[in-house]
Short mmCIF file of C-alpha atoms in Angstrom, two decimals:
data_model
loop_
_atom_site.label_atom_id
_atom_site.label_comp_id
_atom_site.label_asym_id
_atom_site.label_seq_id
_atom_site.Cartn_x
_atom_site.Cartn_y
_atom_site.Cartn_z
CA MET A 1 -32.61 -53.84 56.56
CA ILE A 2 -30.22 -52.94 53.79
CA CYS A 3 -30.07 -53.85 50.06
CA ALA A 4 -27.94 -56.92 49.28
CA ILE A 5 -26.54 -55.12 46.23
CA SER A 6 -25.92 -51.51 47.25
CA GLY A 7 -25.51 -51.95 51.01
CA GLU A 8 -27.91 -49.03 51.58
CA VAL A 9 -31.38 -48.86 53.03
CA PRO A 10 -33.66 -49.43 50.00
CA GLU A 11 -36.24 -46.82 49.04
CA ASP A 12 -38.44 -49.36 47.18
CA PRO A 13 -37.58 -52.73 48.75
CA VAL A 14 -38.45 -56.12 47.30
CA LEU A 15 -37.86 -59.59 48.72
CA SER A 16 -36.71 -62.69 46.79
CA LYS A 17 -38.95 -65.73 47.31
CA LYS A 18 -36.06 -68.11 46.67
CA SER A 19 -33.26 -66.62 48.74
CA GLY A 20 -35.11 -64.34 51.16
CA LEU A 21 -32.69 -61.50 50.36
CA LEU A 22 -33.76 -57.86 50.28
CA PHE A 23 -33.05 -55.73 47.21
CA GLU A 24 -33.68 -52.28 45.82
CA ARG A 25 -36.34 -52.85 43.14
CA ARG A 26 -34.68 -50.90 40.31
CA LEU A 27 -31.29 -52.53 40.96
CA ILE A 28 -32.55 -56.12 41.08
CA GLU A 29 -34.85 -55.70 38.07
CA HIS A 30 -31.97 -54.28 36.02
CA HIS A 31 -29.75 -57.20 37.05
CA ILE A 32 -32.47 -59.75 36.23
CA ALA A 33 -32.99 -58.17 32.80
CA SER A 34 -29.26 -58.43 32.09
CA HIS A 35 -28.43 -61.81 33.66
CA GLY A 36 -31.62 -63.59 34.78
CA LYS A 37 -29.92 -64.71 37.98
CA CYS A 38 -29.71 -63.69 41.63
CA PRO A 39 -26.59 -61.55 42.04
CA VAL A 40 -25.77 -63.22 45.38
CA THR A 41 -26.75 -66.91 45.07
CA LYS A 42 -26.47 -67.11 41.23
CA GLU A 43 -29.79 -69.03 41.09
CA GLU A 44 -32.32 -68.46 38.30
CA LEU A 45 -34.49 -65.46 39.24
CA THR A 46 -37.37 -63.68 37.53
CA VAL A 47 -39.34 -60.55 38.32
CA ASP A 48 -42.27 -62.76 39.41
CA ASP A 49 -40.08 -64.15 42.19
CA LEU A 50 -39.87 -60.71 43.81
CA ILE A 51 -42.30 -59.68 46.57
CA PRO A 52 -42.69 -55.94 47.33
CA VAL A 53 -42.12 -54.95 50.96
CA LYS A 54 -44.21 -52.16 52.44
CA THR A 55 -42.36 -49.69 54.63
CA ASN A 56 -43.18 -46.44 56.30
CA LYS A 57 -42.34 -43.42 54.16
CA VAL A 58 -40.17 -41.57 56.60
CA VAL A 59 -37.41 -39.12 55.91
CA LYS A 60 -34.10 -40.77 56.48
CA PRO A 61 -32.00 -38.86 58.94
CA ARG A 62 -28.61 -37.71 57.93
CA PRO A 63 -25.74 -39.81 59.21
CA LEU A 64 -24.15 -38.53 62.37
CA GLN A 65 -20.90 -37.95 60.55
CA ALA A 66 -22.61 -35.53 58.14
CA ALA A 67 -23.60 -33.27 60.98
CA SER A 68 -20.22 -31.54 61.11
CA ILE A 69 -17.43 -30.48 58.81
CA PRO A 70 -14.89 -32.86 60.40
CA GLY A 71 -17.40 -35.68 59.98
CA LEU A 72 -17.91 -34.84 56.29
CA LEU A 73 -14.16 -34.76 55.73
CA GLY A 74 -13.87 -38.16 57.39
CA MET A 75 -16.59 -39.56 55.14
CA PHE A 76 -14.86 -38.21 52.05
CA GLN A 77 -11.54 -39.66 53.24
CA ASN A 78 -13.09 -43.09 53.79
CA GLU A 79 -14.76 -43.06 50.38
CA TRP A 80 -11.48 -41.97 48.75
CA ASP A 81 -9.57 -44.76 50.48
CA ALA A 82 -12.18 -47.29 49.36
CA LEU A 83 -11.95 -45.96 45.80
CA MET A 84 -8.15 -46.25 45.78
CA LEU A 85 -8.28 -49.80 47.13
CA SER A 86 -10.81 -50.72 44.46
CA ASN A 87 -8.66 -49.10 41.74
CA PHE A 88 -5.57 -51.00 42.98
CA ALA A 89 -7.47 -54.28 42.88
CA LEU A 90 -8.63 -53.51 39.32
CA GLU A 91 -5.06 -52.73 38.21
CA GLN A 92 -3.85 -56.05 39.66
CA GLN A 93 -6.62 -57.90 37.82
CA LEU A 94 -5.73 -56.07 34.58
CA HIS A 95 -2.04 -57.00 34.96
CA THR A 96 -2.93 -60.63 35.56
CA ALA A 97 -5.24 -60.62 32.55
CA ARG A 98 -2.49 -59.15 30.36
CA GLN A 99 -0.03 -61.83 31.49
CA GLU A 100 -2.53 -64.57 30.74
CA LEU A 101 -3.24 -63.05 27.31
CA SER A 102 0.50 -62.79 26.51
CA HIS A 103 1.02 -66.41 27.55
CA ALA A 104 -1.92 -67.51 25.41
CA LEU A 105 -0.58 -65.59 22.39
CA TYR A 106 2.88 -67.15 22.85
CA GLN A 107 1.35 -70.62 23.02
CA HIS A 108 -0.66 -69.86 19.88
CA ASP A 109 2.45 -68.66 18.02
CA ALA A 110 4.42 -71.74 19.13
CA ALA A 111 1.59 -73.98 18.01
CA CYS A 112 1.54 -72.26 14.59
CA ARG A 113 5.31 -72.83 14.20
CA VAL A 114 4.97 -76.48 15.16
CA ILE A 115 2.14 -76.91 12.66
CA ALA A 116 4.18 -75.22 9.90
CA ARG A 117 7.18 -77.48 10.65
CA LEU A 118 5.01 -80.58 10.63
CA LYS A 119 3.48 -79.53 7.31
CA LYS A 120 6.96 -79.03 5.84
CA GLU A 121 8.09 -82.44 7.12
CA ARG A 122 4.92 -83.99 5.72
CA ASP A 123 5.52 -82.43 2.29
CA GLU A 124 9.16 -83.57 2.30
CA ALA A 125 8.10 -87.08 3.29
CA ARG A 126 5.56 -87.12 0.47
CA MET A 127 8.23 -85.97 -2.00
CA LEU A 128 10.68 -88.65 -0.81
CA LEU A 129 7.94 -91.24 -1.00
CA ALA A 130 7.12 -90.22 -4.56
CA GLN A 131 10.81 -90.42 -5.51
CA ALA A 132 11.08 -93.83 -3.86
CA GLU A 133 8.04 -95.07 -5.76
CA ARG A 134 9.61 -93.90 -9.03
CA GLN A 135 12.91 -95.62 -8.17
CA ILE A 136 11.38 -98.96 -7.14
CA PRO A 137 11.50 -100.34 -10.73
CA LEU A 138 15.15 -99.26 -11.03
CA LEU A 139 16.02 -100.82 -7.68
CA ALA A 140 14.22 -104.01 -8.63
CA ALA A 141 16.20 -104.17 -11.88
CA SER A 142 19.44 -103.55 -9.98
CA ALA A 143 18.55 -106.29 -7.50
CA ALA A 144 17.86 -108.68 -10.37
CA ASN A 145 21.20 -107.87 -11.95
CA ALA A 146 22.94 -108.33 -8.60
CA THR A 147 21.26 -111.73 -8.17
CA THR A 148 22.44 -112.91 -11.56
CA ALA A 149 25.95 -111.70 -10.75
CA VAL A 150 26.34 -114.06 -7.76
CA SER A 151 28.58 -117.01 -8.51
CA ASN A 152 29.81 -119.73 -6.09
CA GLY A 153 28.48 -117.77 -3.12
CA LYS A 154 30.36 -114.56 -4.09
CA ARG A 155 29.23 -111.40 -5.80
CA ALA A 156 30.70 -110.03 -8.99
CA ALA A 157 34.09 -108.39 -8.88
CA GLU A 158 32.53 -104.91 -8.67
CA ASP A 159 31.29 -105.63 -5.16
CA GLU A 160 34.30 -107.61 -3.97
CA LEU A 161 36.76 -105.95 -1.65
CA GLY A 162 40.46 -105.78 -2.32
CA PRO A 163 43.31 -106.11 0.22
CA ASP A 164 42.96 -102.42 1.10
CA GLY A 165 39.28 -102.88 1.98
CA LYS A 166 38.06 -100.92 -1.06
CA LYS A 167 35.69 -102.20 -3.71
CA ILE A 168 37.25 -103.79 -6.77
CA ARG A 169 36.03 -101.88 -9.82
CA PRO A 170 35.49 -103.52 -13.22
CA GLY A 171 37.82 -100.98 -14.83
CA ILE A 172 37.71 -99.11 -18.12
CA ASN A 173 37.54 -101.99 -20.59
CA PRO A 174 39.13 -102.03 -24.08
CA ALA A 175 35.77 -101.27 -25.76
CA ILE A 176 35.41 -98.05 -23.76
CA ILE A 177 39.04 -97.13 -24.40
CA ALA A 178 38.48 -97.63 -28.13
CA GLU A 179 35.40 -95.39 -27.92
CA LEU A 180 37.35 -92.68 -26.07
CA THR A 181 40.22 -92.92 -28.57
CA GLU A 182 37.87 -92.63 -31.53
CA CYS A 183 36.23 -89.58 -30.00
CA ASN A 184 39.65 -88.04 -29.38
CA ALA A 185 40.73 -88.56 -33.01
CA LEU A 186 37.49 -87.06 -34.31
CA LEU A 187 37.61 -83.98 -32.08
CA SER A 188 41.33 -83.40 -32.67
CA GLY A 189 40.79 -83.47 -36.42
CA GLN A 190 37.93 -81.01 -36.17
CA ARG A 191 39.95 -78.72 -33.92
CA LYS A 192 42.67 -78.25 -36.52
CA LYS A 193 40.06 -76.96 -38.95
CA ARG A 194 38.28 -74.92 -36.32
CA GLN A 195 37.34 -71.33 -37.11
CA ILE A 196 36.29 -68.65 -34.65
CA PRO A 197 32.50 -68.31 -35.13
CA THR A 198 31.37 -65.08 -36.75
CA THR A 199 28.62 -64.80 -34.14
CA LEU A 200 31.13 -64.54 -31.28
CA ALA A 201 30.74 -61.37 -29.21
CA SER A 202 33.36 -58.78 -30.06
CA VAL A 203 35.81 -57.16 -27.66
CA ASP A 204 33.95 -53.86 -28.05
CA ALA A 205 30.72 -55.58 -27.01
CA LEU A 206 32.33 -57.15 -23.94
CA GLU A 207 33.66 -53.75 -22.88
CA ARG A 208 30.06 -52.52 -22.65
CA TYR A 209 28.72 -55.45 -20.64
CA THR A 210 26.70 -54.62 -17.54
CA GLN A 211 24.16 -56.39 -15.35
CA ILE A 212 20.92 -56.87 -17.27
CA SER A 213 19.02 -59.09 -14.84
CA SER A 214 19.17 -60.66 -11.40
CA HIS A 215 17.16 -63.69 -10.33
CA PRO A 216 16.70 -64.91 -6.71
CA LEU A 217 16.88 -68.69 -7.19
CA HIS A 218 18.01 -70.06 -3.84
CA LYS A 219 16.84 -69.86 -0.25
CA THR A 220 17.47 -66.76 1.86
CA ASN A 221 18.36 -68.65 5.04
CA LYS A 222 21.30 -70.39 3.33
CA PRO A 223 22.43 -68.03 0.56
CA GLY A 224 25.28 -68.76 -1.80
CA ILE A 225 25.66 -70.12 -5.35
CA LEU A 226 28.71 -72.41 -5.60
CA SER A 227 28.48 -73.73 -9.17
CA ILE A 228 27.01 -72.76 -12.54
CA ASP A 229 26.67 -74.57 -15.85
CA ILE A 230 25.00 -73.50 -19.10
CA ASP A 231 23.33 -75.54 -21.83
CA ALA A 232 23.93 -73.08 -24.67
CA SER A 233 21.73 -74.99 -27.14
CA LYS A 234 18.63 -74.41 -25.00
CA ASP A 235 19.72 -71.25 -23.16
CA LEU A 236 19.33 -73.06 -19.82
CA ILE A 237 21.34 -72.36 -16.68
CA ALA A 238 21.83 -74.77 -13.79
CA THR A 239 23.05 -73.58 -10.39
CA GLY A 240 24.14 -75.41 -7.25
CA GLY A 241 23.74 -73.74 -3.88
CA ILE A 242 24.58 -73.89 -0.20
CA ASP A 243 20.86 -74.50 0.46
CA THR A 244 21.41 -78.16 -0.73
CA ASN A 245 19.42 -77.57 -3.94
CA GLY A 246 20.22 -77.40 -7.62
CA VAL A 247 18.06 -75.06 -9.72
CA LEU A 248 17.30 -75.16 -13.45
CA PHE A 249 16.64 -71.73 -14.95
CA ASN A 250 15.53 -70.55 -18.41
CA ARG A 251 17.46 -67.39 -19.21
CA ALA A 252 15.27 -66.33 -22.15
CA SER A 253 11.99 -66.48 -20.22
CA GLY A 254 13.46 -65.56 -16.84
CA GLN A 255 11.63 -68.50 -15.25
CA MET A 256 12.85 -71.11 -12.79
CA LEU A 257 11.98 -74.48 -14.39
CA SER A 258 12.83 -77.02 -11.72
CA THR A 259 14.42 -77.49 -8.29
CA LEU A 260 16.74 -80.47 -7.84
CA ALA A 261 16.09 -81.36 -4.20
CA GLY A 262 17.64 -84.46 -2.67
CA HIS A 263 21.11 -83.66 -1.36
CA SER A 264 21.51 -83.19 2.38
CA LYS A 265 24.42 -80.73 2.16
CA LYS A 266 25.58 -77.97 -0.19
CA VAL A 267 25.75 -78.68 -3.92
CA THR A 268 29.38 -78.06 -4.92
CA SER A 269 29.20 -78.88 -8.63
CA VAL A 270 26.50 -79.05 -11.31
CA LYS A 271 26.92 -80.12 -14.96
CA PHE A 272 24.62 -80.50 -17.97
CA VAL A 273 24.82 -83.50 -20.27
CA PRO A 274 23.67 -81.72 -23.45
CA GLY A 275 21.15 -83.48 -25.66
CA ASN A 276 20.21 -86.08 -23.04
CA GLU A 277 18.04 -84.03 -20.69
CA LEU A 278 20.44 -84.99 -17.90
CA ILE A 279 22.01 -82.98 -15.09
CA ILE A 280 24.71 -84.25 -12.71
CA THR A 281 25.21 -82.78 -9.24
CA GLY A 282 27.97 -83.37 -6.70
CA SER A 283 27.58 -82.50 -3.04
CA SER A 284 29.34 -82.22 0.30
CA ASP A 285 27.11 -85.08 1.47
CA LYS A 286 29.62 -87.40 -0.36
CA THR A 287 27.09 -88.35 -3.05
CA VAL A 288 26.63 -87.70 -6.76
CA ARG A 289 23.18 -87.63 -8.34
CA VAL A 290 22.07 -87.97 -11.96
CA TRP A 291 18.81 -86.18 -12.77
CA GLN A 292 16.64 -87.08 -15.78
CA GLY A 293 14.25 -84.58 -17.34
CA THR A 294 10.59 -85.61 -17.57
CA GLU A 295 7.77 -84.64 -19.90
CA ASP A 296 6.27 -82.27 -17.34
CA GLY A 297 9.51 -80.24 -17.19
CA ASN A 298 10.68 -81.56 -13.82
CA TYR A 299 13.83 -83.60 -13.17
CA ASP A 300 13.78 -86.94 -11.33
CA CYS A 301 16.80 -88.49 -9.64
CA GLN A 302 17.84 -91.57 -11.65
CA HIS A 303 21.05 -92.59 -9.88
CA VAL A 304 22.66 -91.86 -6.52
CA MET A 305 26.37 -92.70 -6.40
CA ARG A 306 27.91 -93.25 -2.95
CA ASP A 307 31.43 -94.33 -3.89
CA HIS A 308 33.25 -91.41 -2.24
CA THR A 309 33.95 -91.18 1.47
CA ALA A 310 34.35 -87.39 1.64
CA GLU A 311 32.95 -84.25 0.02
CA VAL A 312 32.51 -84.38 -3.76
CA GLN A 313 34.07 -81.17 -5.04
CA ALA A 314 33.88 -81.43 -8.84
CA VAL A 315 32.00 -83.13 -11.68
CA THR A 316 33.18 -83.12 -15.30
CA VAL A 317 31.47 -84.75 -18.31
CA HIS A 318 33.38 -86.52 -21.09
CA ALA A 319 32.99 -85.34 -24.68
CA THR A 320 31.17 -88.56 -25.63
CA GLN A 321 28.47 -87.55 -23.11
CA LYS A 322 28.39 -91.19 -22.00
CA TYR A 323 30.85 -90.98 -19.12
CA PHE A 324 31.74 -88.55 -16.38
CA VAL A 325 34.31 -88.12 -13.61
CA THR A 326 33.89 -86.95 -10.03
CA ALA A 327 36.68 -85.65 -7.76
CA SER A 328 36.49 -85.80 -3.99
CA MET A 329 38.26 -84.72 -0.84
CA ASP A 330 38.90 -88.43 -0.14
CA ASN A 331 41.86 -88.14 -2.59
CA THR A 332 40.18 -90.20 -5.33
CA TRP A 333 38.46 -89.54 -8.62
CA CYS A 334 35.82 -91.89 -10.05
CA PHE A 335 35.08 -92.70 -13.68
CA TYR A 336 31.35 -93.43 -14.17
CA ASP A 337 29.15 -94.92 -16.87
CA LEU A 338 26.36 -92.37 -17.22
CA SER A 339 23.69 -94.81 -18.43
CA THR A 340 24.01 -97.21 -15.49
CA GLY A 341 25.45 -94.93 -12.81
CA SER A 342 28.13 -97.54 -12.08
CA CYS A 343 31.67 -96.65 -11.06
CA LEU A 344 34.07 -98.28 -13.53
CA ALA A 345 37.27 -97.04 -11.91
CA GLN A 346 38.23 -95.26 -8.70
CA VAL A 347 41.72 -93.75 -8.85
CA GLY A 348 43.71 -92.34 -5.98
CA GLU A 349 47.17 -92.05 -4.51
CA ALA A 350 47.50 -93.66 -1.11
CA SER A 351 50.83 -91.96 -0.46
CA THR A 352 49.31 -88.53 0.03
CA GLU A 353 46.54 -87.11 2.17
CA GLU A 354 45.62 -84.33 -0.22
CA GLY A 355 42.03 -84.13 -1.38
CA TYR A 356 40.85 -83.21 -4.87
CA THR A 357 39.19 -79.81 -5.07
CA SER A 358 38.65 -79.46 -8.84
CA ALA A 359 38.61 -81.52 -12.03
CA SER A 360 38.10 -81.04 -15.75
CA PHE A 361 38.29 -83.12 -18.92
CA HIS A 362 40.46 -81.96 -21.80
CA PRO A 363 38.21 -81.08 -24.79
CA ASP A 364 39.46 -84.18 -26.63
CA GLY A 365 38.65 -86.44 -23.68
CA LEU A 366 41.81 -88.52 -23.16
CA ILE A 367 43.36 -86.21 -20.57
CA LEU A 368 41.93 -85.35 -17.16
CA GLY A 369 43.11 -82.50 -14.96
CA THR A 370 42.67 -82.42 -11.18
CA GLY A 371 43.55 -79.85 -8.54
CA THR A 372 44.39 -80.65 -4.94
CA THR A 373 44.30 -79.04 -1.52
CA GLY A 374 48.11 -79.13 -1.65
CA ALA A 375 48.28 -76.61 -4.56
CA ILE A 376 49.25 -79.33 -7.05
CA VAL A 377 47.73 -79.68 -10.53
CA LYS A 378 47.80 -83.27 -11.79
CA ILE A 379 47.33 -84.43 -15.38
CA TRP A 380 46.02 -87.97 -15.89
CA ASP A 381 45.93 -90.33 -18.85
CA VAL A 382 42.32 -91.54 -18.79
CA LYS A 383 43.06 -94.77 -20.69
CA SER A 384 45.65 -96.00 -18.18
CA GLN A 385 44.43 -93.92 -15.20
CA SER A 386 48.04 -92.93 -14.58
CA ASN A 387 49.41 -89.56 -13.50
CA VAL A 388 51.49 -88.29 -16.44
CA ALA A 389 52.33 -84.75 -15.27
CA LYS A 390 52.27 -82.49 -12.22
CA PHE A 391 52.24 -78.70 -12.11
CA ASP A 392 53.21 -76.89 -8.91
CA GLY A 393 53.68 -73.26 -8.05
CA HIS A 394 50.28 -72.30 -6.68
CA LEU A 395 49.57 -71.25 -3.10
CA GLY A 396 46.56 -72.84 -1.43
CA SER A 397 43.93 -75.21 -2.80
CA VAL A 398 43.39 -75.29 -6.55
CA THR A 399 39.79 -74.01 -6.60
CA ALA A 400 39.00 -74.35 -10.32
CA MET A 401 40.47 -75.26 -13.70
CA SER A 402 39.50 -74.89 -17.35
CA PHE A 403 40.98 -76.26 -20.60
CA SER A 404 40.95 -73.98 -23.62
CA GLU A 405 39.15 -75.13 -26.75
CA ASN A 406 42.44 -74.83 -28.64
CA GLY A 407 43.62 -77.89 -26.69
CA TYR A 408 46.95 -76.34 -25.67
CA PHE A 409 46.17 -74.14 -22.65
CA LEU A 410 45.06 -74.99 -19.13
CA ALA A 411 44.01 -72.27 -16.68
CA THR A 412 44.02 -73.00 -12.95
CA ALA A 413 42.87 -70.82 -10.04
CA ALA A 414 44.02 -70.78 -6.42
CA MET A 415 44.65 -68.44 -3.49
CA ASP A 416 47.43 -66.65 -5.36
CA GLY A 417 45.47 -66.03 -8.57
CA VAL A 418 45.43 -67.77 -11.95
CA LYS A 419 48.21 -69.61 -13.74
CA LEU A 420 48.23 -70.56 -17.43
CA TRP A 421 49.98 -73.76 -18.46
CA ASP A 422 51.25 -74.80 -21.88
CA LEU A 423 50.34 -78.49 -22.25
CA ARG A 424 52.81 -78.95 -25.10
CA LYS A 425 55.84 -77.94 -23.03
CA LEU A 426 54.32 -78.62 -19.59
CA ARG A 427 55.24 -75.22 -18.22
CA ASN A 428 53.63 -72.14 -16.73
CA PHE A 429 53.84 -69.32 -19.27
CA ARG A 430 51.69 -66.62 -17.64
CA SER A 431 50.19 -65.74 -14.24
CA PHE A 432 47.51 -63.32 -13.12
CA ALA A 433 47.32 -62.02 -9.54
CA PRO A 434 44.34 -59.67 -9.76
CA TYR A 435 43.46 -59.59 -6.05
CA ASP A 436 45.17 -58.93 -2.75
CA PRO A 437 46.90 -61.87 -0.97
CA ASP A 438 43.92 -62.44 1.35
CA THR A 439 41.40 -62.72 -1.52
CA PRO A 440 41.38 -66.11 -3.27
CA THR A 441 40.55 -66.57 -6.93
CA ASN A 442 37.47 -68.79 -6.81
CA TYR A 443 36.86 -69.61 -10.47
CA VAL A 444 38.41 -69.51 -13.93
CA GLU A 445 36.67 -70.25 -17.22
CA PHE A 446 37.48 -70.16 -20.96
CA ASP A 447 34.58 -69.46 -23.29
CA SER A 448 33.56 -72.17 -25.78
CA SER A 449 35.65 -70.64 -28.58
CA GLY A 450 38.79 -70.21 -26.48
CA SER A 451 38.85 -66.47 -27.22
CA TYR A 452 38.10 -65.11 -23.75
CA LEU A 453 39.05 -66.00 -20.18
CA ALA A 454 36.96 -65.04 -17.13
CA ILE A 455 38.37 -64.90 -13.58
CA ALA A 456 36.19 -64.64 -10.47
CA GLY A 457 37.26 -63.48 -7.02
CA SER A 458 36.08 -60.28 -5.37
CA ASP A 459 34.85 -59.30 -8.87
CA VAL A 460 34.80 -60.78 -12.40
CA ARG A 461 37.60 -59.98 -14.85
CA VAL A 462 37.47 -60.86 -18.54
CA TYR A 463 40.69 -61.18 -20.56
CA GLN A 464 41.24 -61.53 -24.28
CA VAL A 465 43.14 -64.75 -25.02
CA ALA A 466 46.36 -64.31 -26.98
CA ASN A 467 49.22 -66.82 -27.20
CA VAL A 468 52.24 -67.80 -25.17
CA LYS A 469 54.28 -64.75 -26.12
CA LEU A 470 51.72 -61.96 -26.54
CA GLU A 471 50.09 -60.13 -23.67
CA TRP A 472 46.54 -61.12 -22.61
CA ASN A 473 44.62 -57.84 -22.36
CA LEU A 474 42.12 -57.12 -19.59
CA ILE A 475 38.87 -56.24 -21.37
CA LYS A 476 36.32 -55.72 -18.62
CA ILE A 477 35.91 -55.73 -14.83
CA LEU A 478 32.41 -56.61 -13.68
CA PRO A 479 31.86 -55.60 -10.03
CA ASP A 480 30.42 -57.89 -7.38
CA LEU A 481 26.87 -56.55 -6.94
CA SER A 482 25.94 -59.01 -4.20
CA GLY A 483 27.65 -57.04 -1.45
CA THR A 484 29.31 -60.21 -0.16
CA GLY A 485 32.73 -59.52 -1.66
CA LYS A 486 32.96 -63.03 -3.08
CA VAL A 487 32.08 -64.10 -6.61
CA SER A 488 32.06 -67.89 -6.49
CA CYS A 489 31.54 -68.89 -10.15
CA VAL A 490 31.16 -67.50 -13.66
CA LYS A 491 30.15 -69.05 -16.98
CA PHE A 492 30.06 -67.75 -20.54
CA GLY A 493 26.80 -68.04 -22.46
CA ALA A 494 26.52 -68.97 -26.14
CA ASP A 495 29.08 -67.05 -28.25
CA ALA A 496 30.03 -65.10 -25.10
CA LYS A 497 26.89 -62.98 -25.64
CA ASN A 498 26.33 -62.99 -21.87
CA LEU A 499 27.89 -64.14 -18.61
CA ALA A 500 26.15 -65.91 -15.74
CA VAL A 501 27.63 -65.02 -12.35
CA GLY A 502 27.06 -66.63 -8.96
CA SER A 503 28.00 -65.03 -5.65
CA MET A 504 27.55 -65.75 -1.96
CA ASP A 505 24.00 -64.38 -1.98
CA ARG A 506 20.95 -66.14 -3.43
CA ASN A 507 20.88 -64.31 -6.79
CA LEU A 508 21.97 -65.46 -10.24
CA ARG A 509 23.14 -62.41 -12.18
CA ILE A 510 23.27 -62.11 -15.97
CA PHE A 511 25.69 -59.65 -17.55
CA GLY A 512 25.45 -58.61 -21.20
CA LEU A 513 24.85 -55.68 -23.48
CA PRO A 514 22.55 -52.99 -22.06
CA GLY A 515 20.38 -53.22 -25.18
CA ASP A 516 19.41 -56.78 -24.20
CA GLU A 517 17.51 -55.55 -21.15
CA ALA A 518 14.26 -55.10 -23.03
CA GLU A 519 14.41 -58.68 -24.25
CA GLU A 520 15.04 -60.26 -20.86
CA PRO A 521 12.72 -60.19 -17.85
CA LYS A 522 14.40 -58.32 -15.06
CA SER A 523 13.64 -59.24 -11.49
CA PRO A 524 14.53 -57.02 -8.51
CA ASP A 525 17.87 -57.56 -6.88
CA HIS A 526 17.11 -58.98 -3.46
#
C-alpha cells in the first residue's frame, strides 16, 4: 500500500475512517491542521478520524534501478523530466493568471472611466436643472407677455414672418433714436473738452513692460483664448475660450471669480456692461447670452438670444449701456435691448454671401463698424440702419476693429496687417504690415485715452498714436510666450498700466512694469 499524498510506502501509516484512504501520518496531520479537509475527497476530516495501521518494521529494499549506475542515471533522468514537466505546467498557469489579472485591471479601469463620465454628466445635468429652475419665472413672464400679444389669432409683429421667411422685428423706435442722439450729443461735447489723463502710463513705462503674471484659466484639452474684455473700474478681466466657457478673473487678487458655462461651442466674443454687473458672450453655437452677477459672486444666464443662423463672431455694447449689437457669419447684425434680451432690428444685405467677422460701436454711439469675410469694412448709421460707407483694401477676413477715443480714427486688422482710416475724409491714411504674408493680424485695440494702439499677431506690438501726417512710433514688442505662435487678443488695462493678452494656450498673461510683480500674485506658466 502506498500513501495517497506522496505515492510512497508510508513509514507510519494511518487510515481514514471516512474515505478508507491510506496516508503518511505526518503528511495528513499537517494537511488537516492547515485545511481541515481530506486532500483527496475534500470532505471534512479531523485527527480523530484517522486509525493507525500496524505494519512490520522491515528494512525497505532499494529499488532495482538503484542497484547499478545506469539505473541511477535513469532514475535521475526520470525525476528531471518530471520536474521540467511540472515547471512547464506552472509557467502556463502563471501566464494564464497574469492574463486574467490584466483583463480584470482593464475592466476596473474602464469601469472607473465610465463612473467618472457619469458623475460629470450628473453634475452637468444638476447645473442645467438649477439654471432652468432659476429661469422658470422669466419664462413664465415671457409666456404671459406672449399671450397678451396675441390678437385676432396672430402673434405680435415681432414673431410674424415677412415675405422672405424671416421674423419681422419691431425696429428701433423714435424714443430709442432720441435716446441714442442725446447720448451722442453729450459724449461729443465731452470729447471736445477731453484731456489726456495725468495717470496715463508714459511711453518710457511702456518700453519697460514685461510679463508679470500668467494665469491658467481655461481647460487643457481645448486650449485657446479668443476674446478678452476688461472692466477697468473693478480691475476685472473676462475671457472667452475654445473650451466653450467664459471666465471672470480678478487681476488684483489673481483669483478666478466665476465660470460662464452654457455655450456648446467656442466663445468668440465677451463684453462687460460696466456698472450693471452684466457680461455678454457670443459663441459659434449661433447664440448670444447675457449673464447677470449675483450676490454670491457667480453669474447666472438671464437671456439666450437665438436670432442668428450662423456663428456669432462679435459683440459690441452701446455707450448708453442699454443696447448692444451682435455680428454673425449669417451676414446680419442684430440690435438688442439689453434689459429684455429682445432683438429690435436685424440688418443684413441679401445681395452678398459675406459673413460678418467683427463689429464695434463708435464711441459716440450713432455709428457702427462691421468687418466681413470679404475684406470689406462697412460703416452703418444706427438710426436708419443703412450702410453709409465702405472701406476696401484689406486682404482676407477683417478679424478685428477698434475706434479711437478721439472719434476720428478707425483701426482694422486682417490677413495683411492693420489699416488706419480717417472717418472725416473716409480714407486710409496709414497701414502697418508687421508680420509675414502667412501670419494674420488677429487683433487691434486702442487704449481708452486714444494714445496707444496695440496689434496682435505672432506677437504684440504697441504703437504711440500720432495724427494723420506724423509717424506712429513702435514703442514695444511683447513676445508670444505661449509657444503657439498666435496671439489672439489683447486689451489695455486702466490708464494703459497693464495689458491683458490671450493666446492659443489656456493662459491669460498680464504685461506691465516689472516693479508690479510684488503686488500681483504670480502663478506658474503652464
